[in-house]
CSV table of C-alpha atoms (C1' of nucleotides) in Angstrom, one decimal:
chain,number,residue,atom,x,y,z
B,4,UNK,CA,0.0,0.0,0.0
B,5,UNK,CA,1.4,3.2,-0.7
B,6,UNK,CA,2.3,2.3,-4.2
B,7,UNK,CA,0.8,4.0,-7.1
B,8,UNK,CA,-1.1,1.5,-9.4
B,9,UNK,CA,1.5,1.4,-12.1
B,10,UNK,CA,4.4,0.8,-10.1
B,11,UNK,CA,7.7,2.2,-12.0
B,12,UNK,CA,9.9,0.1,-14.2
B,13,UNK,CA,12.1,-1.7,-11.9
B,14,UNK,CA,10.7,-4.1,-8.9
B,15,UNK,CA,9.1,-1.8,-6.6
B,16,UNK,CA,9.5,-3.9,-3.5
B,17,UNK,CA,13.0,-2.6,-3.1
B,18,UNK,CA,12.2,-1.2,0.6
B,19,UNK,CA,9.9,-3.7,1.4
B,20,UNK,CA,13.2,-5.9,0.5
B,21,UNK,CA,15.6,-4.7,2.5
B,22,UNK,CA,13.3,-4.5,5.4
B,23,UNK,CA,12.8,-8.4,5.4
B,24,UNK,CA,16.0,-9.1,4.7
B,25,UNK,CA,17.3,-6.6,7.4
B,26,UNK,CA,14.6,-8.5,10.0
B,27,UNK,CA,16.0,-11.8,9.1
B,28,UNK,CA,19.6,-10.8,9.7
B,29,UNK,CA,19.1,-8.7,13.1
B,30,UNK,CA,17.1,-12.0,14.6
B,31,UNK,CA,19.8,-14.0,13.7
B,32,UNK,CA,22.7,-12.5,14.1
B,33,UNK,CA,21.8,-9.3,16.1
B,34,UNK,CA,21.8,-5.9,15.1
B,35,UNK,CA,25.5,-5.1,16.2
B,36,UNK,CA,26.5,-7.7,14.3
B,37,UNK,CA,25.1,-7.2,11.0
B,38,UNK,CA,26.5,-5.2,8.7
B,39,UNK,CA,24.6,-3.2,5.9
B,40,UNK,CA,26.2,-4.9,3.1
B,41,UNK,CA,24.9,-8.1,4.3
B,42,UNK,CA,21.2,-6.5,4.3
B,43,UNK,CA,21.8,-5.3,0.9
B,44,UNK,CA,23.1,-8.8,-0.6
B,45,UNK,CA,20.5,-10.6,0.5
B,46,UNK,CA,18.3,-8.1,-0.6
B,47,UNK,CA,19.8,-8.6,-3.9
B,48,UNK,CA,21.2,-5.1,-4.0
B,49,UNK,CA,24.1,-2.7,-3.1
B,50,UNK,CA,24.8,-0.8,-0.3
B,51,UNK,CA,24.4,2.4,-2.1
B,52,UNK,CA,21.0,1.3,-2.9
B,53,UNK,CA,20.3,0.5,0.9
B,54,UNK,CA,21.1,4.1,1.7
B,55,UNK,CA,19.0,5.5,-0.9
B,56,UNK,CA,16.0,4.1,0.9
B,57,UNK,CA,17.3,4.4,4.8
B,58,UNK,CA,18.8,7.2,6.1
B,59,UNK,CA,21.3,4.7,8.3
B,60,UNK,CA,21.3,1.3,9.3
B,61,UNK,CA,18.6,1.5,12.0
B,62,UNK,CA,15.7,3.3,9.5
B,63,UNK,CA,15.2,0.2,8.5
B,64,UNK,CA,13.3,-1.2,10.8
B,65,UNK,CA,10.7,2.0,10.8
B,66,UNK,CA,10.1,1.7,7.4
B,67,UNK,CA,6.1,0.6,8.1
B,68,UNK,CA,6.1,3.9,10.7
B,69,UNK,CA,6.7,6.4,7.9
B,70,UNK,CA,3.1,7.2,6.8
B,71,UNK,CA,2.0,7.0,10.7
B,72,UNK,CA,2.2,10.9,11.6
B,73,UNK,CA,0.4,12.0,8.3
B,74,UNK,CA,-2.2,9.2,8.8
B,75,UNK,CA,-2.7,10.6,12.9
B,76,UNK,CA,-3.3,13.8,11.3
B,77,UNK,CA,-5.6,13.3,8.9
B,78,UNK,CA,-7.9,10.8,11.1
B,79,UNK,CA,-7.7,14.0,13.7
B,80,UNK,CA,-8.7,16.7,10.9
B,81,UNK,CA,-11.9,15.6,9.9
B,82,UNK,CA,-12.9,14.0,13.6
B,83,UNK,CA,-16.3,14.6,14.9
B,84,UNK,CA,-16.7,18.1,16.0
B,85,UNK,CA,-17.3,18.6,20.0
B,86,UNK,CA,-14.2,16.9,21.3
B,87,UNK,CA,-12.3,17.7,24.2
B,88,UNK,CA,-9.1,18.0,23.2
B,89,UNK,CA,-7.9,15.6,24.9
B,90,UNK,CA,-10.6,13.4,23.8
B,91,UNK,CA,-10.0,14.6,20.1
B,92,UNK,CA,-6.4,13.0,20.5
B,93,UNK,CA,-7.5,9.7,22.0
B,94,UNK,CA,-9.9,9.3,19.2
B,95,UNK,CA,-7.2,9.2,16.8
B,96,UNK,CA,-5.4,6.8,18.3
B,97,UNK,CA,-8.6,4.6,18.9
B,98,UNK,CA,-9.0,5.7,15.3
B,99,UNK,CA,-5.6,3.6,14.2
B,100,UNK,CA,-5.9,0.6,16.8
B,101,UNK,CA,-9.0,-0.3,14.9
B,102,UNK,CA,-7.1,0.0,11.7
B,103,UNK,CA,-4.0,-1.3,11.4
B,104,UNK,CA,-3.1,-3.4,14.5
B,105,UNK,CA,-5.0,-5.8,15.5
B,106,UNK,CA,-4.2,-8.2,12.3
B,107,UNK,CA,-0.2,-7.8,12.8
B,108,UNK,CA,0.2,-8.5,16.3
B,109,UNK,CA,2.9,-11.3,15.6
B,110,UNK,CA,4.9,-9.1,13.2
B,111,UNK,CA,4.8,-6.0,15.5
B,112,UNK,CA,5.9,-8.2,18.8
B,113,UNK,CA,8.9,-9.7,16.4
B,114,UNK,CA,10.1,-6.1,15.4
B,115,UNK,CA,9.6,-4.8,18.8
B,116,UNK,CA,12.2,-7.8,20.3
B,117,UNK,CA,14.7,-6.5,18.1
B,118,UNK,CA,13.9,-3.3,18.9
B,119,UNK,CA,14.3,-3.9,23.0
B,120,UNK,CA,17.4,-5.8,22.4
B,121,UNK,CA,19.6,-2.7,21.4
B,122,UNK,CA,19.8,0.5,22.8
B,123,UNK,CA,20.2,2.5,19.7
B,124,UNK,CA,17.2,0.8,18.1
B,125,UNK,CA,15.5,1.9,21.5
B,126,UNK,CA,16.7,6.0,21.0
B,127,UNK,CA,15.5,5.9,17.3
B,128,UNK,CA,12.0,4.8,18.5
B,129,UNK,CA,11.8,7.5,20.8
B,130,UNK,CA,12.8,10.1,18.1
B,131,UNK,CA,9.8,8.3,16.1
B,132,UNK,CA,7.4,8.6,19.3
B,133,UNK,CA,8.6,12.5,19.2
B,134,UNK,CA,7.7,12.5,15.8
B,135,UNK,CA,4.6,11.3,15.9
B,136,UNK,CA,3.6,13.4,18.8
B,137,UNK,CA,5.1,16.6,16.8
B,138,UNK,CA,2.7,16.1,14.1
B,139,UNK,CA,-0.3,16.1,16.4
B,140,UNK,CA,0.5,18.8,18.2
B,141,UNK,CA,0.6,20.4,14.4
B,142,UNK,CA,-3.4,19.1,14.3
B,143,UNK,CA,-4.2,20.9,17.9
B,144,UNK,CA,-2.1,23.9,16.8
B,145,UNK,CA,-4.7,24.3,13.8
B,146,UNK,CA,-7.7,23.5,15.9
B,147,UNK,CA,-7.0,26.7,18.0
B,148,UNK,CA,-5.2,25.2,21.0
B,149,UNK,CA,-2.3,27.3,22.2
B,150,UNK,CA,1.6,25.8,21.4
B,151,UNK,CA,1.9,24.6,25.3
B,152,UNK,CA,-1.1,23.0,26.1
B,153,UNK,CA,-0.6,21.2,22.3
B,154,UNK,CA,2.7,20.5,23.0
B,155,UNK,CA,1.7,18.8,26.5
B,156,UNK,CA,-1.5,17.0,25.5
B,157,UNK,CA,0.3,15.6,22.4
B,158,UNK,CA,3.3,14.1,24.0
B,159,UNK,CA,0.7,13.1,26.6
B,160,UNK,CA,-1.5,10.9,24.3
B,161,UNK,CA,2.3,9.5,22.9
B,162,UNK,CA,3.0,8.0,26.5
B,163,UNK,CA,-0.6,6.7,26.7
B,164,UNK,CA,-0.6,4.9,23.3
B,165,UNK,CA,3.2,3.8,23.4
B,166,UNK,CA,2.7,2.3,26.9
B,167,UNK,CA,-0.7,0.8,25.9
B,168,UNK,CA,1.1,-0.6,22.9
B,169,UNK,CA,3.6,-2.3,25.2
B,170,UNK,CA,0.7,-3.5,27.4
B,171,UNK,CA,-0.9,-5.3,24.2
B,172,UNK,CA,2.6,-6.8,23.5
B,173,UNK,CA,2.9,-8.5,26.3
B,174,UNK,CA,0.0,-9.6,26.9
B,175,UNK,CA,-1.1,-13.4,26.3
B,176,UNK,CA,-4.2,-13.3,25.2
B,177,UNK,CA,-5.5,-10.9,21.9
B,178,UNK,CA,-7.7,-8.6,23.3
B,179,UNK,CA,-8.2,-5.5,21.0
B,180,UNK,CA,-5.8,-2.8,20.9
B,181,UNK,CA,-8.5,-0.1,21.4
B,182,UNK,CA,-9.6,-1.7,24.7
B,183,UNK,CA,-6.1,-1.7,26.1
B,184,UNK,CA,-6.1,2.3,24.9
B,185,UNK,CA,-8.8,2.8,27.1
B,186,UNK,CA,-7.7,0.9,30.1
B,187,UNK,CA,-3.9,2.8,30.0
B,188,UNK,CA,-5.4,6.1,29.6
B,189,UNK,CA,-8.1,5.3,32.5
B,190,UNK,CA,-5.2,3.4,34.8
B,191,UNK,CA,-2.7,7.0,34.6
B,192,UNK,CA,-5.9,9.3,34.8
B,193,UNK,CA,-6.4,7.3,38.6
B,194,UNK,CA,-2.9,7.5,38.8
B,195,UNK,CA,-2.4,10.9,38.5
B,196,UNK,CA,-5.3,12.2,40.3
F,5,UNK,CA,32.0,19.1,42.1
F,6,UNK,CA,31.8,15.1,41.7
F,7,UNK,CA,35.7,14.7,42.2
F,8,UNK,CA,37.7,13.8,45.0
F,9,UNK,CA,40.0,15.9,46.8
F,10,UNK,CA,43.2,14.2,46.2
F,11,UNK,CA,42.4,14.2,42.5
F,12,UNK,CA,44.6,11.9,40.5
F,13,UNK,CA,48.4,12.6,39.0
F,14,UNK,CA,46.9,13.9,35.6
F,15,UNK,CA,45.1,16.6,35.0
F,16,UNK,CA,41.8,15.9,36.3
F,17,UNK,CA,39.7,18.1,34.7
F,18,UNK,CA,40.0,16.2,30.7
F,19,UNK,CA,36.0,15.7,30.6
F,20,UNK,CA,35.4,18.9,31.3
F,21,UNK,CA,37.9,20.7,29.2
F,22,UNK,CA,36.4,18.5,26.4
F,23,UNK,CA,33.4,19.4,27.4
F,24,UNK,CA,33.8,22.7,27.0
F,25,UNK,CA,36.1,22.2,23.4
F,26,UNK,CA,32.7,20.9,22.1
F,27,UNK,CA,30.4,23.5,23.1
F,28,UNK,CA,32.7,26.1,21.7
F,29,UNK,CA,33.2,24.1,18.4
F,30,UNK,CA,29.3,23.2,17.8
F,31,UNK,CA,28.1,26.6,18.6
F,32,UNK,CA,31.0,28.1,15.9
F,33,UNK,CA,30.1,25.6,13.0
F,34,UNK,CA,27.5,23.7,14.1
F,35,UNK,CA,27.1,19.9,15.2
F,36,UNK,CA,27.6,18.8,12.2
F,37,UNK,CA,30.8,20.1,10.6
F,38,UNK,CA,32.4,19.2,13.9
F,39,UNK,CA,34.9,16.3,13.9
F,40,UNK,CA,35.6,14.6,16.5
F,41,UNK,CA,39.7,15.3,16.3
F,42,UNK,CA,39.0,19.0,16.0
F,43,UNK,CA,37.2,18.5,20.3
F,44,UNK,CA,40.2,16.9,21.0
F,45,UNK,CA,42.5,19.1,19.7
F,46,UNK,CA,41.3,22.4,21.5
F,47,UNK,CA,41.2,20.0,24.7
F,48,UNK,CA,45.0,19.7,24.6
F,49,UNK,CA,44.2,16.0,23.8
F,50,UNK,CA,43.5,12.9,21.1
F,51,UNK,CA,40.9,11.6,19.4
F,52,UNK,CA,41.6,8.0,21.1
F,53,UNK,CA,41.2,9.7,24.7
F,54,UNK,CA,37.7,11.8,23.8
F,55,UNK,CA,36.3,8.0,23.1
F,56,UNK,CA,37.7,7.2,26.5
F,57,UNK,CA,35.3,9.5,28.1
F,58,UNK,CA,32.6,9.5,25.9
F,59,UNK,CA,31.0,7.0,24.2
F,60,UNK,CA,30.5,8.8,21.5
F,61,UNK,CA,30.1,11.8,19.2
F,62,UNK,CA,27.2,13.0,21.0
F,63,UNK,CA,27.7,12.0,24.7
F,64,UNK,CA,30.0,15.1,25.5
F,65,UNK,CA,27.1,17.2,25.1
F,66,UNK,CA,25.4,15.1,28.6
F,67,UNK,CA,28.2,15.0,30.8
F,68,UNK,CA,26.1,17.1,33.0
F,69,UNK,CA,23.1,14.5,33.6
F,70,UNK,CA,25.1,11.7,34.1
F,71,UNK,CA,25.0,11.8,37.9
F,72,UNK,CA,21.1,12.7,37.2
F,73,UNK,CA,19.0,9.0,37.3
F,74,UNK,CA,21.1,8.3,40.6
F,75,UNK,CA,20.4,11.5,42.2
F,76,UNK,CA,17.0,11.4,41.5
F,77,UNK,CA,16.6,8.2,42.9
F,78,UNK,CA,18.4,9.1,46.0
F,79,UNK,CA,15.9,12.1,46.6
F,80,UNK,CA,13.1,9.8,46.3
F,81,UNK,CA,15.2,7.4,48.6
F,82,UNK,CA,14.5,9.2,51.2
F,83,UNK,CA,11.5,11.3,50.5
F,84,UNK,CA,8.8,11.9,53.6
F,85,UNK,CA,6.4,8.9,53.6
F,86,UNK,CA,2.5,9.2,53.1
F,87,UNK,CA,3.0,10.5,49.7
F,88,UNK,CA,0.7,9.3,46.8
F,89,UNK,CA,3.0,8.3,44.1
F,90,UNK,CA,2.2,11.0,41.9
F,91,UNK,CA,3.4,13.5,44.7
F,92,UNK,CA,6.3,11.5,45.3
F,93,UNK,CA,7.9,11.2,41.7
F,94,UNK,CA,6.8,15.4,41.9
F,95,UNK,CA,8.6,16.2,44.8
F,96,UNK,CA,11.9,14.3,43.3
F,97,UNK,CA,12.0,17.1,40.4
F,98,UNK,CA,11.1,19.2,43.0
F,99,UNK,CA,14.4,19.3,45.0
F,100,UNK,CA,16.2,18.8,41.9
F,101,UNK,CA,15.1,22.2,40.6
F,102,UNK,CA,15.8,23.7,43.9
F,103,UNK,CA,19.4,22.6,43.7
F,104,UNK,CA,20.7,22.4,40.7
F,105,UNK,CA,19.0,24.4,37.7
F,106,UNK,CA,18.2,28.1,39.0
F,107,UNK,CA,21.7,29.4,38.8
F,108,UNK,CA,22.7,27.7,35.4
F,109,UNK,CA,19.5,29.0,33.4
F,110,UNK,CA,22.0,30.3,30.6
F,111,UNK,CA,24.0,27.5,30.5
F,112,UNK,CA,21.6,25.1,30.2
F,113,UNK,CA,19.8,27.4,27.5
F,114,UNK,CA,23.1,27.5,25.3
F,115,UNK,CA,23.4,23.7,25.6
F,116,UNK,CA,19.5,23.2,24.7
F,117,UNK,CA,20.3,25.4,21.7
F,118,UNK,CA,22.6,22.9,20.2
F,119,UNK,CA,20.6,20.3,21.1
F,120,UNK,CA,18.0,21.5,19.2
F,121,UNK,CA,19.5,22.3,16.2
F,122,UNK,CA,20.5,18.7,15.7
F,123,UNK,CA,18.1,15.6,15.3
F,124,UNK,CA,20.6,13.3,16.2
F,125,UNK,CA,21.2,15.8,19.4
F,126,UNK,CA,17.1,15.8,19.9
F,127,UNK,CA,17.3,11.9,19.4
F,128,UNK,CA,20.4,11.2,22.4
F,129,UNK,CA,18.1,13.7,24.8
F,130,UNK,CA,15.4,11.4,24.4
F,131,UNK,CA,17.6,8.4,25.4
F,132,UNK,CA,18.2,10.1,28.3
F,133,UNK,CA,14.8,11.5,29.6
F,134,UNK,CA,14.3,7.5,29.3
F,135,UNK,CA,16.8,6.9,31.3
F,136,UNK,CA,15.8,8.9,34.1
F,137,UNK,CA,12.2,7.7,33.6
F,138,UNK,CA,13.6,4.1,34.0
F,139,UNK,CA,15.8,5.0,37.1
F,140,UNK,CA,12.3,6.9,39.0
F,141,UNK,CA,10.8,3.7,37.7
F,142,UNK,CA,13.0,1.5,40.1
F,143,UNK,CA,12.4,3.2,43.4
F,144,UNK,CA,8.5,3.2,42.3
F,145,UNK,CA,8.5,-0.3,42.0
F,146,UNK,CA,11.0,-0.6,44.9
F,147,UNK,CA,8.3,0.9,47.0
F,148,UNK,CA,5.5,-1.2,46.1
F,149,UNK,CA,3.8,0.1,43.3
F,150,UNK,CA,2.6,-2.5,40.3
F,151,UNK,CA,4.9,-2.2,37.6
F,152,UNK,CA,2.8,-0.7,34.8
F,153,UNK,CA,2.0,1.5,36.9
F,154,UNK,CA,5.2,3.3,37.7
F,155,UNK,CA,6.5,2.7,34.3
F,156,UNK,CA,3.2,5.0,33.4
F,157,UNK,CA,3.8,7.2,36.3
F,158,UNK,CA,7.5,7.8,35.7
F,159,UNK,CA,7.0,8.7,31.8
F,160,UNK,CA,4.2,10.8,33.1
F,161,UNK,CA,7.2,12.5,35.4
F,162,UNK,CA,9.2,12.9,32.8
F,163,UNK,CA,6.9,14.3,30.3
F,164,UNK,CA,6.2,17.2,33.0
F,165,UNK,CA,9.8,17.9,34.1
F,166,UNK,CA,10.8,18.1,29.9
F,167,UNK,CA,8.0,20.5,29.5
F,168,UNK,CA,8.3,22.6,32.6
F,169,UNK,CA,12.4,22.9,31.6
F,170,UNK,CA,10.7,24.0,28.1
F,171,UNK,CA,8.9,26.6,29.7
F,172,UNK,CA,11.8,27.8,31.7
F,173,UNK,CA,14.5,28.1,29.6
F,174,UNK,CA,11.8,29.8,26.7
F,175,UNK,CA,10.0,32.3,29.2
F,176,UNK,CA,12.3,35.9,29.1
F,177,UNK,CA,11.9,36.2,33.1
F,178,UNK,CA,13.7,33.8,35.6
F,179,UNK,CA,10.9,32.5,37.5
F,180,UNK,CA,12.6,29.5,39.7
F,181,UNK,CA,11.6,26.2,38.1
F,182,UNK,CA,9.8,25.1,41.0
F,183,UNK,CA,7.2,27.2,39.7
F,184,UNK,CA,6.8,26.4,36.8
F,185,UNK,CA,6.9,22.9,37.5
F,186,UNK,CA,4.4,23.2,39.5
F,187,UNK,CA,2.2,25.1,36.9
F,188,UNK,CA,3.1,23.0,33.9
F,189,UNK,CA,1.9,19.7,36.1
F,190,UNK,CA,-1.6,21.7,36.8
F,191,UNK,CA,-1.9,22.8,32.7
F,192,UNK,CA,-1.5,19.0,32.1
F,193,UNK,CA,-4.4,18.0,34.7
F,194,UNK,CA,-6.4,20.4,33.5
F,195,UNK,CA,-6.1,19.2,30.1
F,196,UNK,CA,-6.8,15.4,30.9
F,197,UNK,CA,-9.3,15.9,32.9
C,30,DC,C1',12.8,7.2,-33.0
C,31,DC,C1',15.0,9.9,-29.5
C,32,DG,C1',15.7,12.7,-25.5
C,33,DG,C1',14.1,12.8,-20.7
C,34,DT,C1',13.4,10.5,-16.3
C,35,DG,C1',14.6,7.9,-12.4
C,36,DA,C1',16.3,3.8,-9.9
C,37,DC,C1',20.3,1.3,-9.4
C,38,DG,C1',25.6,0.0,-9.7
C,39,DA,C1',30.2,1.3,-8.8
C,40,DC,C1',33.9,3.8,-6.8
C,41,DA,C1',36.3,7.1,-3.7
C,42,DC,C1',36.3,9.4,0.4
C,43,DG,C1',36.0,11.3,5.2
C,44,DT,C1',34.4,10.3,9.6
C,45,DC,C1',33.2,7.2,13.4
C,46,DG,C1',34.3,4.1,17.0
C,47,DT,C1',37.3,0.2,18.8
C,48,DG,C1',41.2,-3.1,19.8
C,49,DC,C1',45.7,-3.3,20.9
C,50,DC,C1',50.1,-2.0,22.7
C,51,DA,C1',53.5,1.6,24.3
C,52,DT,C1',54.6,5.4,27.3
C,53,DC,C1',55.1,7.7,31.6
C,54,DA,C1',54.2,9.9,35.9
C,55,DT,C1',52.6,8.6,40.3
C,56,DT,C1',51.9,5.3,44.1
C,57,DC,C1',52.8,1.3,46.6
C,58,DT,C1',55.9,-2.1,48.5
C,59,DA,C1',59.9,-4.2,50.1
G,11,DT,C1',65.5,4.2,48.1
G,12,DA,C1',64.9,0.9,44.2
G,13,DG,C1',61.7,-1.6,41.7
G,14,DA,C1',56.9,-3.2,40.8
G,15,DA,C1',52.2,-1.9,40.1
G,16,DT,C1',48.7,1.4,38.6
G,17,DG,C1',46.1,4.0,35.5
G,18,DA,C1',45.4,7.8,32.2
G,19,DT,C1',47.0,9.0,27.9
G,20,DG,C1',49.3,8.6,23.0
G,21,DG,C1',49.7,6.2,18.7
G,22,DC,C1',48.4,3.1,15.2
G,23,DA,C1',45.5,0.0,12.4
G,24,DC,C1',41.2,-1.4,11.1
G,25,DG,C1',36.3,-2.3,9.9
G,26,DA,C1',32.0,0.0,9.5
G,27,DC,C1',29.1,4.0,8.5
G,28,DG,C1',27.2,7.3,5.4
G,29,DT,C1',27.8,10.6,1.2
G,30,DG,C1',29.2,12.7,-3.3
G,31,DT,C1',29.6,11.7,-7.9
G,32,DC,C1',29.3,9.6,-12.1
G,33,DG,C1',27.8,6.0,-15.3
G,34,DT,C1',24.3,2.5,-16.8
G,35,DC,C1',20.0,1.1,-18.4
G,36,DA,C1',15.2,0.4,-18.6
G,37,DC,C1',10.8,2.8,-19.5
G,38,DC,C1',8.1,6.9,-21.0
G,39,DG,C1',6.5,10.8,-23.8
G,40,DG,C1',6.7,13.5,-28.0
DNA sequence: CCGGTGACGACACGTCGTGCCATCATTCTA
DNA sequence: TAGAATGATGGCACGACGTGTCGTCACCGG
């Protein structure tokens, strides 16, 4: 998805590619070990090619995170009027958890272990987080809210889906990511009085 | 402050003339166009010794939050009992910007300058407000509390202390930090609800 | 049929970060 | 006081990372 419908001259998987290939190698041989011109070869390309897709060897594994912040946004532009804002931002999350979640549990867990396993994986998902939170706080900006209280509330609902995300994880059973949403955001609202 | 008082045969102070080599160099040509041999250099010392004290590029830029995570903790050591959580992990930051922020407002605000102008600056800050989250997250678990819930409560911290610094170093007067912590965690309930 | 477009290959290069050993001033020990 | 131990630094080599630049080659449009 993503891809136009006529899809270029040459194989147009050449991300999707690398990415599997780059998965394969960091569960086998860890990510310190592996090198990018082992990604590359298996991907059947060179290492110039690698860094025309990924700005360095850890992109890689974000490459399904790329269209998240634009998709946040738009699911928050046209959102039923009314909202809190706070509300406003947990319905896009709720918004995404219905989408695109609940069908790749196995693949996200997998990518997440790799993830956990080094610590500069770890910082590069935090600058993603940051991101993502970034681009709301664009959203809230437009819908009138002033920079602070955006800034806040956005890295706000960040924690709560990033921490509900983990919850899901790690859980056992499959119980929708949505519900999980809702029990984080209830769990830190007792929390925090 | 941090070293002994016998202080070694060499000359003691290599972090901190390094330190200061870096801030000089990124602020004159950026992050970027800074090499690694060039710190070294203006500290009087070589590229192999820089890597002794810092792990990397970036590090030398959060010499001064190293001792951070283990202060914190030791604050909330010993913090008066019959606290909620939520007040505890508050009144950790609390002594913290009694001590240690007030009189260094400009320094910190050049060094958050740099940071800013660099993703890869932005990225290693994160690692670090991580850090510190996982460090408050210890003593809350230490002291009972599930451990969802202080990994929520901790972030939470964080997110507060980040954005009341953010206020801080942006706002033109030098109202102490306590303040504004104080005011930044009543904007956030206000906005959750 | 032919020039433009755009992804990929190939090469060179500077920088990053580490392993390894030598140096040398201080400190400890006999 | 002589010699051994300690520990921070210097020096060197090396693999990996990431980029600039040019060439190649399939497809597309006039």
């Amino acid at each position: 998805m993503g891809y136009g419908v006529t899809m270029g001259r040459w194989a147009p998987d050449a991300a999707i590619r690398l990415e599997r290939a780059a998965l394969e190698l960091f569960s086998e041989q860890g990510f310190a070990d592996t090198t990018v011109p082992q990604i590359a070869a298996r991907a059947g390309l060179t290492t110039r090619t690698y860094f025309r897709h990924f700005a360095d060897k850890r992109d890689v594994l974000f490459l399904r995170e790329r269209e998240f912040p634009a998709v946040v946004s738009a699911v928050l532009a046209d959102a039923p009027g009314g909202l809190t804002p706070v509300d406003l931002v947990m319905h896009g999350f709720d918004a995404v958890a219905r989408d695109g979640f609940d069908d790749w549990r196995e693949a996200v867990r997998a990518r997440r272990r790799i993830i956990r396993s080094d610590m500069h994986l770890r910082e590069r998902e935090l600058l993603k987080s940051s991101a993502l939170a970034g681009a709301i706080e664009g959203v809230l900006v437009e819908h009138g809210l002033e920079a602070r209280d955006a800034a806040l509330l956005s890295s706000f609902g960040v924690l709560v889906f990033d921490a509900a995300l983990d919850s899901w994880l790690e859980g056992a059973n499959d119980r929708p990511l949505h519900d999980v949403l809702r029990e984080t955001r209830d769990r830190l609202g007792r929390l925090t009085g």
